[in-house]
Short mmCIF file of C-alpha atoms in Angstrom, two decimals:
data_model
loop_
_atom_site.label_atom_id
_atom_site.label_comp_id
_atom_site.label_asym_id
_atom_site.label_seq_id
_atom_site.Cartn_x
_atom_site.Cartn_y
_atom_site.Cartn_z
CA MET D 1 25.46 49.04 69.33
CA LEU D 2 23.93 45.21 69.62
CA HIS D 3 25.64 44.40 66.46
CA GLN D 4 29.06 45.74 67.77
CA ALA D 5 28.68 43.81 70.99
CA GLN D 6 27.86 40.81 69.07
CA GLU D 7 31.10 41.17 67.06
CA GLU D 8 33.12 41.96 70.07
CA HIS D 9 31.75 39.25 72.27
CA SER D 10 30.43 36.73 69.42
CA SER D 11 31.32 33.63 71.76
CA ILE D 12 29.20 34.79 74.84
CA PHE D 13 26.50 35.89 72.32
CA THR D 14 26.59 32.50 70.86
CA ARG D 15 26.51 30.44 74.06
CA VAL D 16 23.70 33.13 75.31
CA LEU D 17 21.53 32.08 72.08
CA ASP D 18 22.31 28.46 72.40
CA GLU D 19 21.23 28.33 76.07
CA TYR D 20 17.99 29.94 75.15
CA PHE D 21 17.08 27.63 72.49
CA SER D 22 18.27 24.75 74.51
CA HIS D 23 16.39 25.34 77.50
CA ILE D 24 13.73 28.13 77.18
CA GLN D 25 12.47 26.94 73.84
CA PRO D 26 11.38 23.58 74.31
CA TRP D 27 8.88 24.86 76.72
CA LEU D 28 8.01 28.27 75.37
CA PRO D 29 8.83 28.25 71.52
CA VAL D 30 7.60 31.77 70.71
CA VAL D 31 10.80 32.70 68.73
CA MET D 32 11.20 30.43 65.67
CA GLU D 33 15.02 30.22 65.56
CA ARG D 34 15.77 29.99 61.86
CA PRO D 35 13.77 33.46 60.92
CA PHE D 36 15.13 35.00 64.00
CA MET D 37 18.74 34.12 63.04
CA GLU D 38 18.51 35.20 59.49
CA SER D 39 17.28 38.86 60.88
CA LEU D 40 19.84 38.90 63.35
CA GLU D 41 22.69 38.47 60.56
CA LYS D 42 21.13 41.39 58.80
CA LEU D 43 21.43 43.68 61.62
CA GLY D 44 25.14 44.88 60.68
CA HIS D 45 23.69 46.30 57.29
CA GLN D 46 19.96 46.70 57.85
CA PRO D 47 19.67 48.09 61.24
CA ARG D 48 16.14 47.21 62.85
CA ALA D 49 15.12 48.30 66.25
CA GLU D 50 12.49 45.32 66.77
CA THR D 51 15.31 42.88 65.92
CA ALA D 52 17.84 44.38 68.37
CA LEU D 53 15.19 44.62 71.42
CA LEU D 54 14.26 40.84 70.81
CA ALA D 55 17.93 39.88 70.96
CA LEU D 56 18.37 41.94 74.10
CA ALA D 57 15.14 40.20 75.57
CA ILE D 58 16.61 36.87 74.73
CA LEU D 59 19.87 37.97 76.50
CA LEU D 60 17.87 39.25 79.52
CA VAL D 61 16.06 36.00 80.11
CA VAL D 62 19.23 34.09 79.87
CA GLN D 63 21.21 36.54 82.17
CA GLY D 64 18.42 36.37 84.73
CA GLY D 65 19.65 33.05 85.84
CA LEU D 66 23.23 33.80 86.04
CA PRO D 67 24.45 32.73 89.54
CA ASP D 68 26.64 35.72 90.46
CA ARG D 69 24.05 38.22 90.75
CA ALA D 70 26.87 40.96 92.27
CA THR D 71 28.06 41.11 88.61
CA ASN D 72 24.79 40.30 86.56
CA PRO D 73 24.32 42.82 84.00
CA SER D 74 20.79 41.61 83.82
CA HIS D 75 19.30 44.70 85.62
CA ARG D 76 20.96 47.50 83.11
CA ASN D 77 19.70 45.20 80.09
CA TYR D 78 16.18 45.22 81.94
CA THR D 79 16.18 48.84 82.14
CA LEU D 80 17.31 49.19 78.63
CA CYS D 81 14.65 46.71 77.44
CA LYS D 82 11.69 48.39 79.05
CA GLU D 83 12.65 51.66 77.72
CA LEU D 84 13.09 50.70 74.03
CA TYR D 85 9.88 48.54 74.24
CA ALA D 86 7.95 51.53 75.51
CA VAL D 87 9.27 53.82 72.80
CA LEU D 88 8.67 51.29 70.14
CA GLN D 89 5.24 50.85 71.14
CA LEU D 90 4.64 54.72 70.81
CA ARG D 91 6.67 55.25 67.77
CA ARG D 92 6.28 52.30 65.73
CA ALA D 93 3.16 49.97 64.43
CA PRO D 94 2.93 46.74 66.03
CA SER D 95 5.10 44.06 64.84
CA LEU D 96 5.70 40.28 65.74
CA GLN D 97 9.08 40.88 67.26
CA LEU D 98 7.87 43.63 69.38
CA VAL D 99 5.19 41.50 70.87
CA GLN D 100 8.08 38.71 71.17
CA SER D 101 10.13 41.11 73.03
CA GLY D 102 7.50 42.31 75.47
CA LEU D 103 6.61 38.59 75.98
CA LEU D 104 10.16 37.80 76.91
CA VAL D 105 10.07 40.63 79.19
CA ALA D 106 7.19 39.51 81.00
CA LEU D 107 8.70 36.18 81.23
CA TYR D 108 11.75 37.73 82.93
CA GLU D 109 9.72 39.81 85.11
CA THR D 110 7.87 36.70 86.30
CA GLY D 111 10.95 34.68 86.81
CA GLN D 112 12.70 37.24 89.02
CA SER D 113 9.43 37.63 91.45
CA SER D 114 7.97 40.84 89.93
CA PRO D 115 4.57 39.58 89.04
CA GLY D 116 3.15 43.04 89.13
CA ALA D 117 5.33 44.33 86.59
CA ALA D 118 4.80 41.07 84.42
CA SER D 119 0.95 41.90 84.63
CA LEU D 120 1.55 45.05 83.04
CA THR D 121 3.79 43.71 80.56
CA ILE D 122 1.71 40.72 79.46
CA ALA D 123 -1.31 43.11 79.09
CA SER D 124 0.43 45.37 76.77
CA CYS D 125 1.36 42.35 74.74
CA ALA D 126 -1.92 40.95 74.56
CA ARG D 127 -3.11 44.60 73.31
CA LEU D 128 -0.62 44.54 70.62
CA GLY D 129 -1.75 41.11 69.86
CA TYR D 130 -5.27 41.62 69.53
CA LEU D 131 -4.21 44.88 67.20
CA MET D 132 -2.54 42.19 64.85
CA LYS D 133 -5.10 39.81 64.93
CA LEU D 134 -2.90 36.91 66.36
CA ASN D 135 -6.06 35.84 68.27
CA ILE D 136 -7.86 34.90 65.21
CA ASP D 137 -7.22 31.73 63.22
CA ASP D 138 -9.06 31.98 59.84
CA GLY D 139 -8.39 28.41 59.08
CA SER D 140 -6.34 29.20 56.09
CA ASN D 141 -3.89 26.53 54.73
CA HIS D 142 -0.76 27.54 53.25
CA GLU D 143 0.54 25.88 50.37
CA ASP D 144 4.23 27.25 50.52
CA TYR D 145 6.22 26.58 53.48
CA LEU D 146 7.19 30.27 54.22
CA SER D 147 3.55 31.42 54.52
CA TRP D 148 2.89 28.65 56.84
CA GLU D 149 6.08 29.13 58.94
CA ALA D 150 4.82 32.71 58.97
CA ALA D 151 1.36 31.87 60.51
CA GLU D 152 3.03 29.29 62.66
CA GLU D 153 4.99 31.99 64.44
CA ARG D 154 2.15 34.11 65.04
CA ARG D 155 0.10 31.18 66.38
CA ARG D 156 2.89 30.46 68.83
CA VAL D 157 3.35 33.99 69.99
CA TRP D 158 -0.46 34.36 70.72
CA THR D 159 -0.60 31.04 72.66
CA GLY D 160 2.56 32.09 74.57
CA ILE D 161 0.79 35.20 75.67
CA TYR D 162 -2.11 32.92 76.59
CA MET D 163 0.03 30.63 78.69
CA LEU D 164 2.13 33.35 80.27
CA ASP D 165 -0.99 35.45 81.09
CA ARG D 166 -2.36 32.63 83.27
CA VAL D 167 1.03 31.57 84.86
CA ILE D 168 1.25 35.30 86.11
CA TYR D 169 -2.25 35.07 87.49
CA GLN D 170 -1.24 31.88 89.30
CA VAL D 171 1.93 33.49 91.00
CA VAL D 172 0.50 37.05 91.67
CA THR D 173 0.00 37.12 95.42
CA GLU D 174 -1.84 40.38 95.60
CA PHE D 175 -5.11 41.69 93.67
CA LYS D 176 -5.48 39.43 90.86
CA ALA D 177 -6.64 41.12 87.81
CA PRO D 178 -8.86 39.09 85.12
CA HIS D 179 -6.95 37.48 82.29
CA VAL D 180 -5.74 39.69 79.64
CA SER D 181 -6.33 37.43 76.72
CA GLU D 182 -9.52 35.74 76.05
CA ASP D 183 -10.02 31.78 75.92
CA LEU D 184 -8.71 30.25 72.65
CA ALA D 185 -11.51 29.19 70.06
CA ASP D 186 -12.25 25.34 69.94
CA HIS D 187 -11.22 25.58 66.22
CA PHE D 188 -7.86 27.41 66.97
CA ARG D 189 -5.39 25.45 65.81
CA LEU D 190 -2.50 24.39 68.24
CA PRO D 191 1.27 24.76 67.41
CA VAL D 192 3.29 21.98 66.02
CA GLY D 193 6.52 20.69 67.40
CA ASP D 194 9.99 22.12 66.32
CA ALA D 195 10.57 18.64 64.73
CA CYS D 196 8.29 19.64 61.97
CA LEU D 197 10.38 22.78 61.42
CA ARG D 198 12.57 23.23 58.37
CA THR D 199 16.16 24.40 59.15
CA ASP D 200 16.66 25.35 55.85
CA LYS D 201 13.97 27.41 53.99
CA SER D 202 14.98 25.93 50.83
CA GLU D 203 13.98 22.15 51.65
CA ALA D 204 11.27 21.12 49.95
CA THR D 205 8.92 19.45 52.56
CA GLN D 206 5.27 19.75 52.74
CA ALA D 207 3.91 22.17 55.39
CA PRO D 208 2.71 20.25 58.46
CA SER D 209 -0.99 19.82 59.76
CA HIS D 210 -2.40 21.30 62.80
CA GLN D 211 -4.82 19.75 65.23
CA PRO D 212 -7.43 22.22 67.01
CA MET D 213 -7.87 23.12 70.46
CA SER D 214 -10.99 20.92 70.59
CA VAL D 215 -8.92 17.80 69.65
CA PRO D 216 -9.76 14.72 71.73
CA VAL D 217 -7.15 14.24 74.57
CA ASP D 218 -6.07 10.77 73.53
CA VAL D 219 -4.85 12.32 70.00
CA PRO D 220 -0.88 12.58 70.46
CA LEU D 221 0.51 16.11 70.44
CA CYS D 222 3.88 17.86 70.88
CA TYR D 223 5.09 19.34 74.09
CA TYR D 224 4.02 22.77 73.72
CA ALA D 225 0.44 21.99 72.32
CA ARG D 226 0.12 19.82 75.46
CA GLU D 227 1.23 22.80 77.66
CA ILE D 228 -1.62 25.11 76.02
CA GLN D 229 -4.26 22.34 76.67
CA ALA D 230 -3.08 22.14 80.27
CA VAL D 231 -2.82 26.01 80.78
CA ARG D 232 -6.73 26.04 79.39
CA LEU D 233 -7.72 23.95 82.02
CA LEU D 234 -5.82 26.12 84.37
CA GLY D 235 -7.63 29.19 83.28
CA GLU D 236 -10.94 27.74 83.94
CA VAL D 237 -10.07 26.60 87.41
CA GLN D 238 -8.51 30.43 88.14
CA LEU D 239 -12.04 31.52 86.58
CA LEU D 240 -14.05 29.40 89.21
CA GLN D 241 -11.60 30.81 91.98
CA ARG D 242 -12.45 34.12 90.87
CA HIS D 243 -16.13 33.77 90.93
CA VAL D 244 -17.24 31.22 93.03
CA ASP D 245 -20.93 30.73 93.60
CA VAL D 246 -21.67 27.87 96.07
CA ASN D 247 -24.65 26.84 94.10
CA SER D 248 -22.99 26.19 90.90
CA LEU D 249 -19.75 24.88 92.30
CA PRO D 250 -20.53 21.21 92.70
CA GLU D 251 -21.64 21.15 89.06
CA LYS D 252 -18.56 22.95 87.70
CA PHE D 253 -16.29 21.44 90.11
CA GLN D 254 -17.27 17.79 88.99
CA SER D 255 -16.88 18.71 85.12
CA LEU D 256 -13.58 20.21 85.58
CA ASP D 257 -12.26 17.71 88.03
CA HIS D 258 -13.35 15.05 85.39
CA ARG D 259 -11.55 16.72 82.69
CA LEU D 260 -8.48 17.36 84.59
CA MET D 261 -8.27 13.77 85.51
CA GLN D 262 -8.72 12.43 82.07
CA PHE D 263 -6.07 15.00 80.80
CA ALA D 264 -3.46 14.15 83.49
CA GLU D 265 -4.02 10.40 83.07
CA ARG D 266 -3.14 10.87 79.05
CA LEU D 267 -0.40 13.24 79.92
CA PHE D 268 1.41 10.64 82.21
CA GLU D 269 0.64 7.86 79.81
CA GLN D 270 2.63 9.94 77.22
CA THR D 271 5.59 10.47 79.38
CA PRO D 272 6.47 6.95 80.58
CA GLN D 273 10.63 7.82 80.34
CA GLY D 274 9.56 10.28 83.29
CA TRP D 275 8.15 13.70 84.31
CA ALA D 276 10.60 15.61 82.61
CA THR D 277 9.69 14.44 79.24
CA LEU D 278 6.78 17.05 79.11
CA CYS D 279 7.75 18.73 82.31
CA GLY D 280 6.10 22.21 81.57
CA ALA D 281 2.83 20.55 80.81
CA ASN D 282 2.98 17.99 83.70
CA ALA D 283 3.57 21.04 86.12
CA ILE D 284 0.67 22.98 84.76
CA THR D 285 -1.67 20.14 85.16
CA LEU D 286 -0.81 19.42 88.79
CA THR D 287 -0.86 23.15 89.57
CA ALA D 288 -4.41 23.26 88.11
CA ALA D 289 -5.47 20.10 90.23
CA LEU D 290 -3.81 21.47 93.37
CA THR D 291 -5.52 24.81 92.86
CA LEU D 292 -9.11 23.35 92.11
CA HIS D 293 -9.20 21.17 95.46
CA ARG D 294 -8.01 24.30 97.71
CA ILE D 295 -11.01 26.03 95.95
CA ARG D 296 -13.43 23.41 97.39
CA ILE D 297 -11.60 23.24 100.70
CA ASP D 298 -11.76 26.96 101.13
CA CYS D 299 -15.39 27.29 100.09
CA ALA D 300 -16.48 24.70 102.56
CA GLU D 301 -14.47 26.74 105.31
CA LYS D 302 -15.85 29.55 104.25
CA PHE D 303 -19.56 28.72 104.53
CA GLN D 304 -18.91 26.39 107.66
CA THR D 305 -19.56 23.04 106.29
CA PHE D 306 -15.73 22.02 106.37
CA GLY D 307 -16.26 19.21 109.07
CA THR D 308 -19.36 17.86 107.79
CA SER D 309 -19.03 18.15 103.89
CA ASP D 310 -17.96 14.71 102.19
CA ASP D 311 -16.90 17.13 99.19
CA ALA D 312 -14.35 18.65 101.33
CA LYS D 313 -13.16 15.36 102.87
CA ALA D 314 -12.67 13.91 99.33
CA SER D 315 -10.76 17.37 98.22
CA LEU D 316 -8.63 16.79 101.31
CA LEU D 317 -7.52 13.43 100.12
CA ALA D 318 -7.05 14.33 96.71
CA LEU D 319 -4.91 17.42 97.56
CA THR D 320 -2.67 15.34 100.11
CA SER D 321 -2.14 12.83 97.10
CA PHE D 322 -1.35 15.79 94.55
CA ILE D 323 1.06 17.13 97.03
CA ASN D 324 2.80 13.96 97.63
CA MET D 325 3.00 13.58 93.68
CA VAL D 326 4.87 16.71 93.38
CA ARG D 327 6.93 15.85 96.54
CA ASP D 328 7.81 12.36 94.91
CA ILE D 329 9.05 14.08 91.56
CA CYS D 330 11.04 16.74 93.63
CA ASN D 331 12.69 13.64 95.33
CA LYS D 332 13.50 11.96 92.25
CA PHE D 333 14.91 15.10 90.50
CA ASN D 334 16.73 15.79 93.66
CA MET D 335 18.52 12.35 93.58
CA LEU D 336 19.86 12.98 89.76
CA SER D 337 23.36 13.68 89.28
CA ALA D 338 24.46 17.13 88.25
CA PRO D 339 24.89 16.25 84.70
CA GLU D 340 21.39 14.58 84.42
CA LYS D 341 19.42 17.72 85.93
CA ILE D 342 17.59 20.17 83.38
CA PRO D 343 20.26 23.36 83.58
CA SER D 344 17.18 25.62 83.58
CA ALA D 345 13.81 24.18 84.87
CA PRO D 346 10.86 25.37 83.33
CA LEU D 347 8.91 28.39 85.03
CA PRO D 348 5.84 26.34 85.53
CA ALA D 349 7.72 23.81 87.27
CA VAL D 350 8.88 26.24 89.76
CA MET D 351 5.24 27.47 90.04
CA CYS D 352 3.95 24.11 90.55
CA THR D 353 6.49 23.08 93.49
CA GLY D 354 5.59 26.37 94.98
CA GLU D 355 1.97 25.71 94.86
CA ALA D 356 2.34 22.38 96.52
CA VAL D 357 4.25 24.05 99.57
CA LEU D 358 1.29 26.39 99.66
CA ALA D 359 -1.30 23.71 99.58
CA GLY D 360 0.77 21.85 102.41
CA ILE D 361 1.06 24.83 104.36
CA ARG D 362 -2.72 25.39 104.00
CA MET D 363 -3.54 21.77 105.19
CA LYS D 364 -1.56 22.13 108.18
CA GLU D 365 -3.60 25.23 109.17
CA LEU D 366 -6.90 23.24 108.49
CA LEU D 367 -5.63 19.80 110.38
CA GLY D 368 -2.81 20.99 112.53
CA GLU D 369 -1.10 17.63 113.86
CA GLN D 370 -3.23 15.43 111.77
CA PHE D 371 -1.13 16.43 108.75
CA GLN D 372 2.62 15.88 108.34
CA LEU D 373 4.77 16.79 105.62
CA ASP D 374 8.34 16.37 104.76
CA TYR D 375 9.36 20.05 103.05
CA GLU D 376 12.81 19.20 102.44
CA PRO D 377 12.41 17.57 98.85
CA PHE D 378 10.47 20.84 97.82
CA ARG D 379 13.02 23.16 99.60
CA LEU D 380 16.33 21.38 97.64
CA THR D 381 14.16 21.55 94.39
CA LEU D 382 13.54 25.06 94.94
CA LEU D 383 17.30 25.94 95.67
CA TYR D 384 18.34 24.48 92.54
CA ALA D 385 15.49 26.27 90.62
CA ARG D 386 16.46 29.77 92.04
CA LYS D 387 19.44 29.63 90.26
CA SER D 388 17.20 30.36 86.88
CA TRP D 389 14.43 31.97 88.62
CA LYS D 390 14.19 34.11 91.75
CA LEU D 391 10.56 33.17 91.85
CA ALA D 392 11.64 30.29 93.56
CA ASP D 393 12.68 32.57 96.75
CA GLN D 394 8.90 33.50 97.08
CA TYR D 395 8.03 29.82 98.04
CA LEU D 396 11.41 29.37 100.05
CA GLN D 397 10.46 32.14 102.64
CA ARG D 398 7.19 30.01 103.34
CA VAL D 399 9.33 26.95 103.62
CA GLY D 400 11.24 28.68 106.49
#
């Protein structure tokens, strides 16, 4: 069925794939283009349900951002993807394409402001990933490129689950379940950039080398690797938020705050051309900083030390600074002409903009008229982002 549709609407399908690999792939590169396109070409004479599902999931993510929702076919495709994903989990052994499909379905659910459904989907992805031992990096070095490429794709898929799990945790407004994927081991090797990949498997180039999770922050890394480093910090902040211990909070806070600031400084040094260079990584880092200082402020209010705590006062200043930083980024983005703007903003950027809005609302609750914030830059950015991600509406409703 998919192959027939591909043949009948080849130009549309080509455009969809181009949009996916141009706008989603840079910040969530969990599907390697060359192997995927090879398997897609074989569908006509070698039908494979997992490949068809992955193609449908890519279609789903791209169609989810179509402006005309009255004629948007994404809901029908979503139902089809969910049903096929469920059937294949029951009837087939776990496969990388099945996990990739689930990951993209979870991305769609998150972007469409269904974090409850996304939580369940990402949990099933993690379960399949553990069954396939995607979380284990045994340190093997592959001499031939194709073996290295297969290991790299597995690495990207597991880190994609790791990242999206923590993004979903951040945007869920009801009960927050624990992370479904454990923290990455320090020796787990980070993915490399797409510039290191071959476009032709016959190219005789050496397999690229990797840096481990424990690599110092001053070592240059690719966009996606920076996102994984940033989301690891966000995950630590989320764990602190979940298990606040007033006695150990100062020590844990200082450690996290120091590492976050050190990482943020290095990240901003790496992006002299502007925030868009590593948009997803910058957004995740700012989200972690906003959340960390809200934890300390909320803890001070809970234990009735808000008015007397020097730590809370320091966090108020820091939170104000980070909110203004996000506002300034929004202002710069809003001033760009249409051709200059990112056609589909990375989902972490929407999350960060929304978190800054929520932090501003919280500051207003605490400080009243002492705190003033112009929400228009946030509103304009979110209005633009909602063309791709309905999640933006969740924050726009709070702006009013």
